């Protein structure tokens, strides 16, 4: 019988540092990939052995400018310069630099479009986020977008995202 090797996703920050959590024993340990010479480390998978339980796993690295969390929050979107009603969306990923969402209703959007997105966080303050976004990726009903004013600091988003547990 062939033993399957589990894959662990690890977010690496801009210094190429992250945290690995063993899926077998739950031990967390830091990983430093700054000496790794391949510039295309994102998406690569390496086989690693846990120092505690000695079971092998695959580690797949996610190089992002900002930490991204998976969420499930309803929201609304509209084109920025058109007078139209807002369309329902479901936000599935979030970072301080951008958002990923599923379009629930008929809504035409393409790369480069400027839109306005509005949603409410499920934090203690029920913070409402209303931001201009630039569409970066359209794949069927899934849309990836970047916050248009990426130089503006959003305390609510930053605090919300950093309060989520960083498991991998």
JSON list of N, CA and C in Angstrom, two decimals, residues 3-8 20-29 47-59 167:
[
{"chain": "A", "resi": 3, "resn": "UNK", "atom": "N", "xyz": [1.85, 4.96, 0.81]},
{"chain": "A", "resi": 3, "resn": "UNK", "atom": "CA", "xyz": [1.53, 5.94, 1.83]},
{"chain": "A", "resi": 3, "resn": "UNK", "atom": "C", "xyz": [1.39, 7.31, 1.17]},
{"chain": "A", "resi": 4, "resn": "UNK", "atom": "N", "xyz": [0.30, 8.01, 1.44]},
{"chain": "A", "resi": 4, "resn": "UNK", "atom": "CA", "xyz": [0.13, 9.34, 0.89]},
{"chain": "A", "resi": 4, "resn": "UNK", "atom": "C", "xyz": [0.83, 10.36, 1.79]},
{"chain": "A", "resi": 5, "resn": "UNK", "atom": "N", "xyz": [1.37, 11.38, 1.16]},
{"chain": "A", "resi": 5, "resn": "UNK", "atom": "CA", "xyz": [2.05, 12.44, 1.89]},
{"chain": "A", "resi": 5, "resn": "UNK", "atom": "C", "xyz": [1.16, 13.67, 1.87]},
{"chain": "A", "resi": 6, "resn": "UNK", "atom": "N", "xyz": [0.82, 14.19, 3.04]},
{"chain": "A", "resi": 6, "resn": "UNK", "atom": "CA", "xyz": [-0.05, 15.35, 3.14]},
{"chain": "A", "resi": 6, "resn": "UNK", "atom": "C", "xyz": [0.70, 16.62, 2.75]},
{"chain": "A", "resi": 7, "resn": "UNK", "atom": "N", "xyz": [-0.05, 17.60, 2.22]},
{"chain": "A", "resi": 7, "resn": "UNK", "atom": "CA", "xyz": [0.53, 18.88, 1.81]},
{"chain": "A", "resi": 7, "resn": "UNK", "atom": "C", "xyz": [0.11, 19.96, 2.78]},
{"chain": "A", "resi": 8, "resn": "UNK", "atom": "N", "xyz": [1.07, 20.75, 3.21]},
{"chain": "A", "resi": 8, "resn": "UNK", "atom": "CA", "xyz": [0.86, 21.87, 4.12]},
{"chain": "A", "resi": 8, "resn": "UNK", "atom": "C", "xyz": [1.12, 23.15, 3.34]},
{"chain": "A", "resi": 20, "resn": "UNK", "atom": "N", "xyz": [5.32, 26.55, 9.87]},
{"chain": "A", "resi": 20, "resn": "UNK", "atom": "CA", "xyz": [4.81, 25.25, 9.45]},
{"chain": "A", "resi": 20, "resn": "UNK", "atom": "C", "xyz": [4.14, 24.60, 10.65]},
{"chain": "A", "resi": 21, "resn": "UNK", "atom": "N", "xyz": [2.95, 24.05, 10.43]},
{"chain": "A", "resi": 21, "resn": "UNK", "atom": "CA", "xyz": [2.25, 23.29, 11.45]},
{"chain": "A", "resi": 21, "resn": "UNK", "atom": "C", "xyz": [2.13, 21.86, 10.95]},
{"chain": "A", "resi": 22, "resn": "UNK", "atom": "N", "xyz": [2.71, 20.93, 11.67]},
{"chain": "A", "resi": 22, "resn": "UNK", "atom": "CA", "xyz": [2.65, 19.52, 11.28]},
{"chain": "A", "resi": 22, "resn": "UNK", "atom": "C", "xyz": [1.21, 19.05, 11.36]},
{"chain": "A", "resi": 23, "resn": "UNK", "atom": "N", "xyz": [0.71, 18.46, 10.27]},
{"chain": "A", "resi": 23, "resn": "UNK", "atom": "CA", "xyz": [-0.68, 18.00, 10.25]},
{"chain": "A", "resi": 23, "resn": "UNK", "atom": "C", "xyz": [-0.88, 16.73, 11.06]},
{"chain": "A", "resi": 24, "resn": "UNK", "atom": "N", "xyz": [0.22, 16.08, 11.45]},
{"chain": "A", "resi": 24, "resn": "UNK", "atom": "CA", "xyz": [0.12, 14.82, 12.20]},
{"chain": "A", "resi": 24, "resn": "UNK", "atom": "C", "xyz": [0.17, 15.03, 13.71]},
{"chain": "A", "resi": 25, "resn": "UNK", "atom": "N", "xyz": [1.12, 15.87, 14.17]},
{"chain": "A", "resi": 25, "resn": "UNK", "atom": "CA", "xyz": [1.26, 16.03, 15.62]},
{"chain": "A", "resi": 25, "resn": "UNK", "atom": "C", "xyz": [0.91, 17.44, 16.10]},
{"chain": "A", "resi": 26, "resn": "UNK", "atom": "N", "xyz": [0.71, 18.40, 15.17]},
{"chain": "A", "resi": 26, "resn": "UNK", "atom": "CA", "xyz": [0.29, 19.75, 15.55]},
{"chain": "A", "resi": 26, "resn": "UNK", "atom": "C", "xyz": [1.41, 20.67, 16.00]},
{"chain": "A", "resi": 27, "resn": "UNK", "atom": "N", "xyz": [2.66, 20.20, 16.00]},
{"chain": "A", "resi": 27, "resn": "UNK", "atom": "CA", "xyz": [3.77, 21.04, 16.42]},
{"chain": "A", "resi": 27, "resn": "UNK", "atom": "C", "xyz": [4.01, 22.12, 15.37]},
{"chain": "A", "resi": 28, "resn": "UNK", "atom": "N", "xyz": [4.23, 23.35, 15.83]},
{"chain": "A", "resi": 28, "resn": "UNK", "atom": "CA", "xyz": [4.50, 24.48, 14.94]},
{"chain": "A", "resi": 28, "resn": "UNK", "atom": "C", "xyz": [5.97, 24.84, 15.04]},
{"chain": "A", "resi": 29, "resn": "UNK", "atom": "N", "xyz": [6.56, 25.12, 13.88]},
{"chain": "A", "resi": 29, "resn": "UNK", "atom": "CA", "xyz": [7.96, 25.55, 13.89]},
{"chain": "A", "resi": 29, "resn": "UNK", "atom": "C", "xyz": [8.18, 26.53, 12.75]},
{"chain": "A", "resi": 47, "resn": "UNK", "atom": "N", "xyz": [9.47, 18.33, 0.17]},
{"chain": "A", "resi": 47, "resn": "UNK", "atom": "CA", "xyz": [9.18, 17.26, 1.12]},
{"chain": "A", "resi": 47, "resn": "UNK", "atom": "C", "xyz": [9.99, 17.55, 2.38]},
{"chain": "A", "resi": 48, "resn": "UNK", "atom": "N", "xyz": [9.30, 17.61, 3.52]},
{"chain": "A", "resi": 48, "resn": "UNK", "atom": "CA", "xyz": [9.96, 17.89, 4.80]},
{"chain": "A", "resi": 48, "resn": "UNK", "atom": "C", "xyz": [9.56, 16.84, 5.82]},
{"chain": "A", "resi": 49, "resn": "UNK", "atom": "N", "xyz": [10.44, 16.66, 6.81]},
{"chain": "A", "resi": 49, "resn": "UNK", "atom": "CA", "xyz": [10.17, 15.71, 7.87]},
{"chain": "A", "resi": 49, "resn": "UNK", "atom": "C", "xyz": [10.03, 16.47, 9.18]},
{"chain": "A", "resi": 50, "resn": "UNK", "atom": "N", "xyz": [8.96, 16.20, 9.91]},
{"chain": "A", "resi": 50, "resn": "UNK", "atom": "CA", "xyz": [8.72, 16.85, 11.19]},
{"chain": "A", "resi": 50, "resn": "UNK", "atom": "C", "xyz": [9.81, 16.42, 12.17]},
{"chain": "A", "resi": 51, "resn": "UNK", "atom": "N", "xyz": [10.38, 17.36, 12.88]},
{"chain": "A", "resi": 51, "resn": "UNK", "atom": "CA", "xyz": [11.42, 17.06, 13.85]},
{"chain": "A", "resi": 51, "resn": "UNK", "atom": "C", "xyz": [10.89, 16.37, 15.11]},
{"chain": "A", "resi": 52, "resn": "UNK", "atom": "N", "xyz": [9.57, 16.42, 15.33]},
{"chain": "A", "resi": 52, "resn": "UNK", "atom": "CA", "xyz": [8.98, 15.82, 16.52]},
{"chain": "A", "resi": 52, "resn": "UNK", "atom": "C", "xyz": [8.46, 14.41, 16.25]},
{"chain": "A", "resi": 53, "resn": "UNK", "atom": "N", "xyz": [7.57, 14.26, 15.26]},
{"chain": "A", "resi": 53, "resn": "UNK", "atom": "CA", "xyz": [6.95, 12.95, 15.01]},
{"chain": "A", "resi": 53, "resn": "UNK", "atom": "C", "xyz": [7.64, 12.19, 13.87]},
{"chain": "A", "resi": 54, "resn": "UNK", "atom": "N", "xyz": [8.55, 12.85, 13.16]},
{"chain": "A", "resi": 54, "resn": "UNK", "atom": "CA", "xyz": [9.36, 12.26, 12.08]},
{"chain": "A", "resi": 54, "resn": "UNK", "atom": "C", "xyz": [8.54, 11.79, 10.88]},
{"chain": "A", "resi": 55, "resn": "UNK", "atom": "N", "xyz": [7.31, 12.28, 10.72]},
{"chain": "A", "resi": 55, "resn": "UNK", "atom": "CA", "xyz": [6.49, 11.92, 9.56]},
{"chain": "A", "resi": 55, "resn": "UNK", "atom": "C", "xyz": [6.73, 12.97, 8.47]},
{"chain": "A", "resi": 56, "resn": "UNK", "atom": "N", "xyz": [6.80, 12.48, 7.22]},
{"chain": "A", "resi": 56, "resn": "UNK", "atom": "CA", "xyz": [7.04, 13.37, 6.09]},
{"chain": "A", "resi": 56, "resn": "UNK", "atom": "C", "xyz": [5.74, 14.03, 5.63]},
{"chain": "A", "resi": 57, "resn": "UNK", "atom": "N", "xyz": [5.88, 15.27, 5.19]},
{"chain": "A", "resi": 57, "resn": "UNK", "atom": "CA", "xyz": [4.79, 16.03, 4.59]},
{"chain": "A", "resi": 57, "resn": "UNK", "atom": "C", "xyz": [5.37, 16.85, 3.45]},
{"chain": "A", "resi": 58, "resn": "UNK", "atom": "N", "xyz": [4.50, 17.32, 2.58]},
{"chain": "A", "resi": 58, "resn": "UNK", "atom": "CA", "xyz": [4.91, 18.26, 1.55]},
{"chain": "A", "resi": 58, "resn": "UNK", "atom": "C", "xyz": [4.54, 19.65, 2.04]},
{"chain": "A", "resi": 59, "resn": "UNK", "atom": "N", "xyz": [5.43, 20.60, 1.81]},
{"chain": "A", "resi": 59, "resn": "UNK", "atom": "CA", "xyz": [5.17, 21.99, 2.14]},
{"chain": "A", "resi": 59, "resn": "UNK", "atom": "C", "xyz": [5.09, 22.76, 0.82]},
{"chain": "A", "resi": 167, "resn": "UNK", "atom": "N", "xyz": [-2.17, 29.51, 10.84]},
{"chain": "A", "resi": 167, "resn": "UNK", "atom": "CA", "xyz": [-1.88, 28.08, 11.03]},
{"chain": "A", "resi": 167, "resn": "UNK", "atom": "C", "xyz": [-0.78, 27.59, 10.12]}
]
